[in-house]
CSV table of C-alpha atoms and ligand atoms in Angstrom, one decimal:
chain,number,residue,atom,x,y,z
I,59,UNK,CA,48.3,-27.4,-35.1
I,60,UNK,CA,45.6,-27.1,-32.5
I,61,UNK,CA,45.0,-30.2,-30.4
I,62,UNK,CA,41.6,-31.1,-29.1
I,63,UNK,CA,40.7,-30.2,-25.5
I,64,UNK,CA,40.6,-33.1,-23.1
I,65,UNK,CA,37.7,-33.2,-20.6
I,66,UNK,CA,37.8,-35.7,-17.8
I,67,UNK,CA,34.5,-36.6,-16.3
I,68,UNK,CA,34.9,-38.2,-12.9
I,69,UNK,CA,31.8,-40.3,-12.3
I,70,UNK,CA,30.2,-42.1,-15.3
I,71,UNK,CA,26.7,-42.2,-13.9
I,72,UNK,CA,23.6,-40.3,-15.0
I,73,UNK,CA,25.2,-36.8,-15.1
I,74,UNK,CA,28.6,-38.2,-16.3
I,75,UNK,CA,27.0,-39.9,-19.3
I,76,UNK,CA,25.0,-36.8,-20.3
I,77,UNK,CA,28.1,-34.7,-19.9
I,78,UNK,CA,30.0,-37.0,-22.3
I,79,UNK,CA,27.2,-36.9,-24.8
I,80,UNK,CA,27.1,-33.0,-24.7
I,81,UNK,CA,30.9,-32.7,-24.9
I,82,UNK,CA,30.9,-34.9,-27.9
I,83,UNK,CA,27.9,-33.3,-29.7
I,84,UNK,CA,29.3,-29.8,-29.2
I,85,UNK,CA,32.8,-31.0,-30.2
I,86,UNK,CA,34.1,-29.3,-27.1
I,87,UNK,CA,36.8,-31.9,-26.9
I,88,UNK,CA,37.6,-35.5,-26.2
I,89,UNK,CA,36.0,-37.0,-23.1
I,90,UNK,CA,37.3,-39.4,-20.5
I,91,UNK,CA,34.5,-41.2,-18.6
I,92,UNK,CA,36.1,-42.3,-15.4
I,93,UNK,CA,34.5,-44.4,-12.7
I,94,UNK,CA,35.5,-46.8,-9.9
I,95,UNK,CA,37.1,-50.2,-10.8
I,96,UNK,CA,33.9,-52.1,-10.3
I,97,UNK,CA,32.3,-49.9,-12.9
I,98,UNK,CA,35.0,-49.9,-15.6
I,99,UNK,CA,33.0,-52.0,-18.0
I,100,UNK,CA,30.0,-49.8,-17.4
I,101,UNK,CA,32.1,-46.7,-18.3
I,102,UNK,CA,33.6,-48.4,-21.3
I,103,UNK,CA,30.1,-49.5,-22.5
I,104,UNK,CA,28.8,-45.9,-22.2
I,105,UNK,CA,31.9,-44.6,-24.1
I,106,UNK,CA,31.4,-47.2,-26.9
I,107,UNK,CA,27.7,-46.3,-27.2
I,108,UNK,CA,28.6,-42.6,-27.5
I,109,UNK,CA,31.3,-43.3,-30.1
I,110,UNK,CA,28.8,-45.2,-32.2
I,111,UNK,CA,26.3,-42.4,-31.7
I,112,UNK,CA,28.9,-40.1,-33.3
I,113,UNK,CA,28.7,-41.9,-36.6
I,114,UNK,CA,24.9,-41.1,-36.8
I,115,UNK,CA,25.1,-37.6,-35.4
I,116,UNK,CA,28.4,-36.8,-37.1
I,117,UNK,CA,30.8,-35.6,-34.4
I,118,UNK,CA,34.5,-35.9,-34.1
I,119,UNK,CA,35.3,-36.7,-30.5
I,120,UNK,CA,37.1,-39.5,-28.8
I,121,UNK,CA,35.5,-41.0,-25.7
I,122,UNK,CA,37.3,-43.3,-23.4
I,123,UNK,CA,35.7,-45.3,-20.5
I,124,UNK,CA,38.2,-46.1,-17.7
I,125,UNK,CA,39.0,-46.4,-14.1
I,126,UNK,CA,42.7,-45.6,-14.6
I,127,UNK,CA,43.7,-42.1,-13.5
I,128,UNK,CA,46.5,-42.2,-16.0
I,129,UNK,CA,43.8,-41.7,-18.7
I,130,UNK,CA,43.0,-38.3,-17.1
I,131,UNK,CA,46.5,-37.0,-17.3
I,132,UNK,CA,46.8,-33.6,-18.8
I,133,UNK,CA,43.1,-32.9,-18.8
I,134,UNK,CA,42.2,-29.3,-19.5
I,135,UNK,CA,38.9,-29.6,-17.6
I,136,UNK,CA,37.8,-31.9,-14.9
I,137,UNK,CA,34.1,-32.2,-14.1
I,138,UNK,CA,33.3,-34.1,-10.9
I,139,UNK,CA,30.1,-36.0,-10.3
I,140,UNK,CA,31.6,-38.8,-8.3
I,141,UNK,CA,29.4,-39.7,-5.3
I,142,UNK,CA,25.9,-40.7,-4.4
I,143,UNK,CA,22.8,-38.7,-5.5
I,144,UNK,CA,19.9,-37.9,-3.3
I,145,UNK,CA,17.0,-40.3,-2.7
I,146,UNK,CA,13.5,-39.0,-2.0
I,147,UNK,CA,13.3,-37.4,1.5
I,148,UNK,CA,17.1,-36.7,1.7
I,149,UNK,CA,18.5,-33.2,1.7
I,150,UNK,CA,21.8,-32.4,-0.1
I,151,UNK,CA,23.5,-32.0,3.3
I,152,UNK,CA,22.6,-35.6,4.2
I,153,UNK,CA,25.2,-36.7,1.6
I,154,UNK,CA,28.2,-35.1,3.3
I,155,UNK,CA,29.4,-38.1,5.2
I,156,UNK,CA,29.2,-40.4,2.1
I,157,UNK,CA,30.5,-38.0,-0.5
I,158,UNK,CA,33.3,-36.3,1.4
I,159,UNK,CA,35.7,-39.4,1.4
I,160,UNK,CA,34.9,-39.8,-2.3
I,161,UNK,CA,35.9,-36.2,-3.0
I,162,UNK,CA,39.1,-36.7,-1.0
I,163,UNK,CA,40.0,-39.7,-3.1
I,164,UNK,CA,39.2,-37.8,-6.3
I,165,UNK,CA,41.2,-34.8,-5.2
I,166,UNK,CA,44.3,-36.8,-4.3
I,167,UNK,CA,44.4,-38.5,-7.7
I,168,UNK,CA,43.4,-35.4,-9.7
I,169,UNK,CA,46.2,-33.5,-8.0
I,170,UNK,CA,48.7,-35.9,-9.5
I,171,UNK,CA,47.0,-36.5,-12.9
I,172,UNK,CA,45.8,-33.1,-14.0
I,173,UNK,CA,47.0,-30.4,-11.5
I,174,UNK,CA,46.4,-27.6,-14.1
I,175,UNK,CA,42.8,-28.5,-15.0
I,176,UNK,CA,39.9,-26.1,-14.6
I,177,UNK,CA,37.7,-28.0,-12.1
I,178,UNK,CA,33.9,-28.0,-11.9
I,179,UNK,CA,32.4,-29.8,-9.0
I,180,UNK,CA,28.8,-31.0,-9.2
I,181,UNK,CA,28.7,-33.6,-6.4
I,182,UNK,CA,26.5,-32.6,-3.4
I,183,UNK,CA,26.3,-31.0,-1.0
I,184,UNK,CA,27.8,-28.8,-3.7
I,185,UNK,CA,29.2,-25.7,-1.8
I,186,UNK,CA,30.8,-28.0,0.7
I,187,UNK,CA,32.2,-30.5,-1.8
I,188,UNK,CA,33.8,-27.8,-3.9
I,189,UNK,CA,35.3,-26.2,-0.7
I,190,UNK,CA,36.6,-29.6,0.3
I,191,UNK,CA,38.1,-30.3,-3.1
I,192,UNK,CA,40.1,-27.1,-3.0
I,193,UNK,CA,41.1,-27.7,0.6
I,194,UNK,CA,42.4,-31.2,-0.3
I,195,UNK,CA,44.3,-30.1,-3.4
I,196,UNK,CA,45.4,-26.7,-2.4
I,197,UNK,CA,44.6,-25.6,-6.0
I,198,UNK,CA,44.3,-22.0,-7.0
I,199,UNK,CA,40.7,-20.9,-6.1
I,200,UNK,CA,40.1,-19.4,-9.5
I,201,UNK,CA,40.6,-22.8,-11.1
I,202,UNK,CA,38.0,-24.6,-8.9
I,203,UNK,CA,34.3,-23.8,-9.1
I,204,UNK,CA,31.0,-25.4,-8.2
I,205,UNK,CA,28.1,-25.8,-10.6
I,206,UNK,CA,24.8,-24.7,-9.1
I,207,UNK,CA,23.8,-21.2,-10.0
I,208,UNK,CA,23.4,-21.9,-13.7
I,209,UNK,CA,21.2,-24.8,-12.9
I,210,UNK,CA,19.1,-23.0,-10.3
I,211,UNK,CA,18.7,-20.0,-12.5
I,212,UNK,CA,17.7,-22.3,-15.4
I,213,UNK,CA,15.0,-23.8,-13.3
I,214,UNK,CA,13.7,-20.4,-12.3
I,215,UNK,CA,13.9,-19.2,-15.9
I,216,UNK,CA,11.7,-22.1,-17.0
I,217,UNK,CA,9.1,-21.4,-14.4
I,218,UNK,CA,9.1,-17.6,-15.1
I,219,UNK,CA,8.9,-18.0,-18.9
I,220,UNK,CA,6.0,-20.5,-18.5
I,221,UNK,CA,4.1,-18.1,-16.2
I,222,UNK,CA,4.7,-15.0,-18.3
I,223,UNK,CA,3.9,-16.8,-21.6
I,224,UNK,CA,7.3,-15.8,-22.8
I,225,UNK,CA,10.2,-17.5,-24.5
I,226,UNK,CA,12.7,-19.1,-22.1
I,227,UNK,CA,15.4,-17.5,-24.3
I,228,UNK,CA,14.4,-14.0,-23.1
I,229,UNK,CA,14.3,-14.7,-19.3
I,230,UNK,CA,17.4,-14.2,-17.3
I,231,UNK,CA,17.5,-14.9,-13.6
I,232,UNK,CA,20.2,-14.5,-11.0
I,233,UNK,CA,20.5,-16.8,-8.0
I,234,UNK,CA,23.1,-16.4,-5.2
I,235,UNK,CA,24.0,-18.3,-2.1
I,236,UNK,CA,24.3,-22.0,-1.4
I,237,UNK,CA,22.7,-24.8,-3.6
I,238,UNK,CA,20.1,-25.5,-1.0
I,239,UNK,CA,16.6,-24.7,0.0
I,240,UNK,CA,17.7,-21.3,1.2
I,241,UNK,CA,19.3,-20.2,-2.1
I,242,UNK,CA,18.7,-16.5,-2.9
I,243,UNK,CA,16.9,-15.7,-6.1
I,244,UNK,CA,17.6,-12.0,-6.8
I,245,UNK,CA,14.4,-10.7,-8.4
I,246,UNK,CA,15.9,-7.2,-8.8
I,247,UNK,CA,18.4,-8.8,-11.2
I,248,UNK,CA,15.9,-11.0,-13.0
I,249,UNK,CA,14.6,-9.7,-16.3
I,250,UNK,CA,12.5,-10.4,-19.4
I,251,UNK,CA,15.0,-9.3,-22.1
I,252,UNK,CA,16.3,-6.5,-19.9
I,253,UNK,CA,12.9,-5.4,-18.5
I,254,UNK,CA,12.3,-6.1,-14.8
I,255,UNK,CA,10.3,-9.3,-14.4
I,256,UNK,CA,8.3,-7.7,-11.7
I,257,UNK,CA,6.5,-5.7,-14.5
I,258,UNK,CA,5.1,-9.0,-15.9
I,259,UNK,CA,4.2,-11.2,-13.0
I,260,UNK,CA,2.3,-10.5,-9.7
I,261,UNK,CA,4.1,-10.7,-6.4
I,262,UNK,CA,2.1,-13.9,-5.5
I,263,UNK,CA,3.1,-15.6,-8.7
I,264,UNK,CA,6.8,-14.6,-8.1
I,265,UNK,CA,6.7,-15.9,-4.5
I,266,UNK,CA,5.3,-19.2,-5.8
I,267,UNK,CA,8.1,-19.5,-8.4
I,268,UNK,CA,10.8,-18.6,-5.9
I,269,UNK,CA,9.5,-21.4,-3.6
I,270,UNK,CA,9.3,-23.9,-6.4
I,271,UNK,CA,12.8,-23.0,-7.6
I,272,UNK,CA,14.2,-23.5,-4.1
I,273,UNK,CA,12.7,-27.0,-4.0
I,274,UNK,CA,13.4,-27.5,-7.7
I,275,UNK,CA,16.0,-30.3,-7.3
I,276,UNK,CA,13.8,-32.1,-4.7
I,277,UNK,CA,10.8,-32.0,-6.9
I,278,UNK,CA,12.7,-34.0,-9.5
I,279,UNK,CA,14.2,-36.4,-6.9
I,280,UNK,CA,10.6,-37.1,-5.7
I,281,UNK,CA,9.4,-37.8,-9.2
I,282,UNK,CA,12.3,-39.9,-10.4
I,283,UNK,CA,13.7,-41.4,-7.2
I,284,UNK,CA,17.1,-40.0,-8.1
I,285,UNK,CA,18.5,-36.5,-9.0
I,286,UNK,CA,18.2,-34.6,-12.2
I,287,UNK,CA,20.9,-35.0,-14.9
I,288,UNK,CA,20.0,-33.3,-18.2
I,289,UNK,CA,20.0,-29.7,-17.0
I,290,UNK,CA,22.9,-30.2,-14.5
I,291,UNK,CA,25.1,-31.6,-17.3
I,292,UNK,CA,24.2,-28.7,-19.7
I,293,UNK,CA,25.0,-26.2,-16.9
I,294,UNK,CA,28.4,-27.6,-16.3
I,295,UNK,CA,29.2,-27.8,-20.1
I,296,UNK,CA,28.2,-24.2,-20.4
I,297,UNK,CA,30.8,-23.3,-17.7
I,298,UNK,CA,33.4,-25.6,-19.3
I,299,UNK,CA,32.9,-23.9,-22.7
I,300,UNK,CA,33.2,-20.5,-21.1
I,301,UNK,CA,36.6,-21.5,-19.8
I,302,UNK,CA,37.9,-23.4,-22.9
I,303,UNK,CA,36.7,-20.8,-25.4
I,304,UNK,CA,37.6,-17.8,-23.2
I,305,UNK,CA,34.1,-16.5,-23.5
I,306,UNK,CA,34.1,-14.1,-20.4
I,307,UNK,CA,30.6,-15.2,-19.6
I,308,UNK,CA,29.0,-13.7,-16.5
I,309,UNK,CA,27.4,-16.7,-14.8
I,310,UNK,CA,26.4,-17.6,-11.3
I,311,UNK,CA,28.8,-20.2,-9.8
I,312,UNK,CA,30.0,-21.4,-6.5
I,313,UNK,CA,33.2,-19.4,-6.2
I,314,UNK,CA,35.8,-19.1,-3.4
I,315,UNK,CA,35.2,-15.9,-1.5
I,316,UNK,CA,38.0,-14.0,0.1
I,317,UNK,CA,36.1,-11.0,1.5
I,318,UNK,CA,33.5,-10.5,-1.3
I,319,UNK,CA,30.0,-10.0,0.0
I,320,UNK,CA,31.6,-10.1,3.4
I,321,UNK,CA,32.6,-13.8,3.5
I,322,UNK,CA,35.9,-15.5,3.6
I,323,UNK,CA,37.2,-19.0,3.0
I,324,UNK,CA,33.8,-20.1,1.9
I,325,UNK,CA,32.4,-21.2,-1.5
I,326,UNK,CA,29.1,-19.5,-2.2
I,327,UNK,CA,27.1,-18.9,-5.3
I,328,UNK,CA,27.9,-15.5,-6.8
I,329,UNK,CA,28.1,-14.0,-10.3
I,330,UNK,CA,31.5,-14.5,-11.8
I,331,UNK,CA,33.3,-13.8,-15.1
I,332,UNK,CA,34.4,-17.2,-16.6
I,333,UNK,CA,37.2,-17.1,-19.1
I,334,UNK,CA,40.5,-18.6,-19.9
I,335,UNK,CA,41.8,-17.6,-16.5
I,336,UNK,CA,39.0,-19.5,-14.8
I,337,UNK,CA,37.1,-17.3,-12.4
I,338,UNK,CA,38.5,-14.0,-13.7
I,339,UNK,CA,36.3,-11.8,-11.5
I,340,UNK,CA,33.7,-12.0,-8.8
I,341,UNK,CA,30.9,-9.5,-9.5
I,342,UNK,CA,29.5,-7.8,-6.4
I,343,UNK,CA,25.9,-7.2,-7.1
I,344,UNK,CA,24.1,-4.5,-5.1
I,345,UNK,CA,21.6,-6.3,-2.9
I,346,UNK,CA,18.5,-5.1,-1.0
I,347,UNK,CA,18.6,-5.5,2.8
I,348,UNK,CA,16.2,-8.5,2.5
I,349,UNK,CA,18.4,-10.1,-0.1
I,350,UNK,CA,21.5,-9.5,2.1
I,351,UNK,CA,19.8,-11.1,5.0
I,352,UNK,CA,18.8,-14.1,2.9
I,353,UNK,CA,22.4,-14.5,1.7
I,354,UNK,CA,23.6,-14.4,5.3
I,355,UNK,CA,21.2,-17.2,6.2
I,356,UNK,CA,22.3,-19.3,3.2
I,357,UNK,CA,26.0,-18.6,4.0
I,358,UNK,CA,25.4,-19.7,7.6
I,359,UNK,CA,23.9,-23.0,6.6
I,360,UNK,CA,26.8,-23.7,4.1
I,361,UNK,CA,29.3,-22.7,6.9
I,362,UNK,CA,27.5,-25.2,9.2
I,363,UNK,CA,28.0,-28.1,6.8
I,364,UNK,CA,31.6,-27.0,6.1
I,365,UNK,CA,32.3,-27.2,9.8
I,366,UNK,CA,30.9,-30.8,9.8
I,367,UNK,CA,33.2,-31.6,6.8
I,368,UNK,CA,36.2,-30.1,8.7
I,369,UNK,CA,35.4,-32.3,11.7
I,370,UNK,CA,34.9,-35.4,9.5
I,371,UNK,CA,38.1,-34.9,7.6
I,372,UNK,CA,40.1,-34.3,10.8
I,373,UNK,CA,38.9,-37.7,11.9
I,374,UNK,CA,40.5,-39.1,8.7
H,64,APR,N1,35.6,-42.0,-8.2
H,64,APR,C1,35.0,-41.9,-9.4
H,64,APR,N2,33.6,-42.2,-9.5
H,64,APR,C2,33.0,-42.5,-8.3
H,64,APR,C3,33.6,-42.6,-7.1
H,64,APR,C4,35.1,-42.3,-7.1
H,64,APR,N3,35.8,-42.4,-6.0
H,64,APR,N4,32.7,-43.0,-6.2
H,64,APR,C5,31.5,-43.1,-6.8
H,64,APR,N5,31.7,-42.8,-8.1
H,64,APR,C6,30.7,-42.9,-9.2
H,64,APR,C7,29.7,-44.0,-9.0
H,64,APR,O1,30.2,-45.3,-9.2
H,64,APR,C8,28.6,-43.5,-10.0
H,64,APR,O2,28.7,-44.2,-11.3
H,64,APR,O3,29.9,-41.7,-9.3
H,64,APR,C9,28.8,-42.0,-10.2
H,64,APR,C10,27.6,-41.2,-9.7
H,64,APR,O4,26.6,-41.4,-10.7
H,64,APR,P1,25.1,-41.5,-10.3
H,64,APR,O5,24.9,-42.4,-9.1
H,64,APR,O6,24.3,-41.8,-11.5
H,64,APR,O7,24.8,-40.0,-9.8
H,64,APR,P2,24.4,-38.7,-10.6
H,64,APR,O8,23.0,-38.5,-10.8
H,64,APR,O9,25.3,-38.7,-11.8
H,64,APR,O10,24.9,-37.6,-9.6
H,64,APR,C11,26.2,-37.5,-9.1
H,64,APR,O11,26.0,-35.1,-8.6
H,64,APR,O12,24.1,-33.7,-8.5
H,64,APR,C12,25.0,-34.5,-7.8
H,64,APR,O13,23.7,-35.2,-5.9
H,64,APR,C13,24.3,-35.6,-7.1
H,64,APR,O14,26.2,-36.1,-5.7
H,64,APR,C14,25.5,-36.5,-6.8
H,64,APR,C15,26.3,-36.4,-8.1
């Protein structure tokens, strides 16, 4: 008899709540909404609300709110949003000092409770937090990824579809590099149902869309006073589903590089094949010279923040 998947959501805030809602609605599995002890009741309240929602929408999923790591034992997937989101005017990198000790705490507990889980990190600065999580746990790199590319590509797909007057279903974009303002939208791999997007939109329009995509997270922080949660949660659930249902999806994700694209011991957004083995393959996309240079700039800025994280964690 097949048992239901168990999906532990570390952080029961805005993204955590939306994650639990999506996991339940899609019946991807049972959800554990975990938060710090002072937020146990908050997590339990969200879980109860979502359970009651199930009797209207009609889903079979159990949802538990907790601050006890024992409830996360044996989780198949762990999605980490623990930490502090950006406030207007802050960059993702500004969060490193606050979120690094939180990721260390999560990593130490997760290593005991669910060492075999497929882990998706969302906390920012993303590429550095996912690197730190793997460093703290020593987990196999193919079982630890960061969610950024699916979200960044979704933002760009929305802008492109609106500008082209096309359905968002037909637009596919590819974004590489770090989840920061110097991410690398690859226009040569961006299409309207297989046709190059450059046939449909002028260079000026495309330049504007690339700039808006790079600042896409910041645009929402400025409007809401906190960071986005609907699309980030959907992006992570899409990755979790690819793993749990062995879909072999080709998606951009922050993956551990060991020589691919010329980088080592660094997490960077690249196209990967996601299936039951986790990151089953890193796809090396042919890049133009300009794209390669943009990737180098993005990798250098991620490496700079990784160096800061290394220094901070050495200080304890
Ligand atoms: N363990 C578990 N949860 C924690 C921990 C911890 N050690 N420390 C903090 N949290 C919880 C907070 O109590 C809070 O409920 O993480 C939750 C974060 O939720 P929000 O503040 O609503 O933030 P959210 O919008 O969900 O974003 C979370 O994802 O996109 C990134 O930049 C964003 O780093 C931020 C993260």
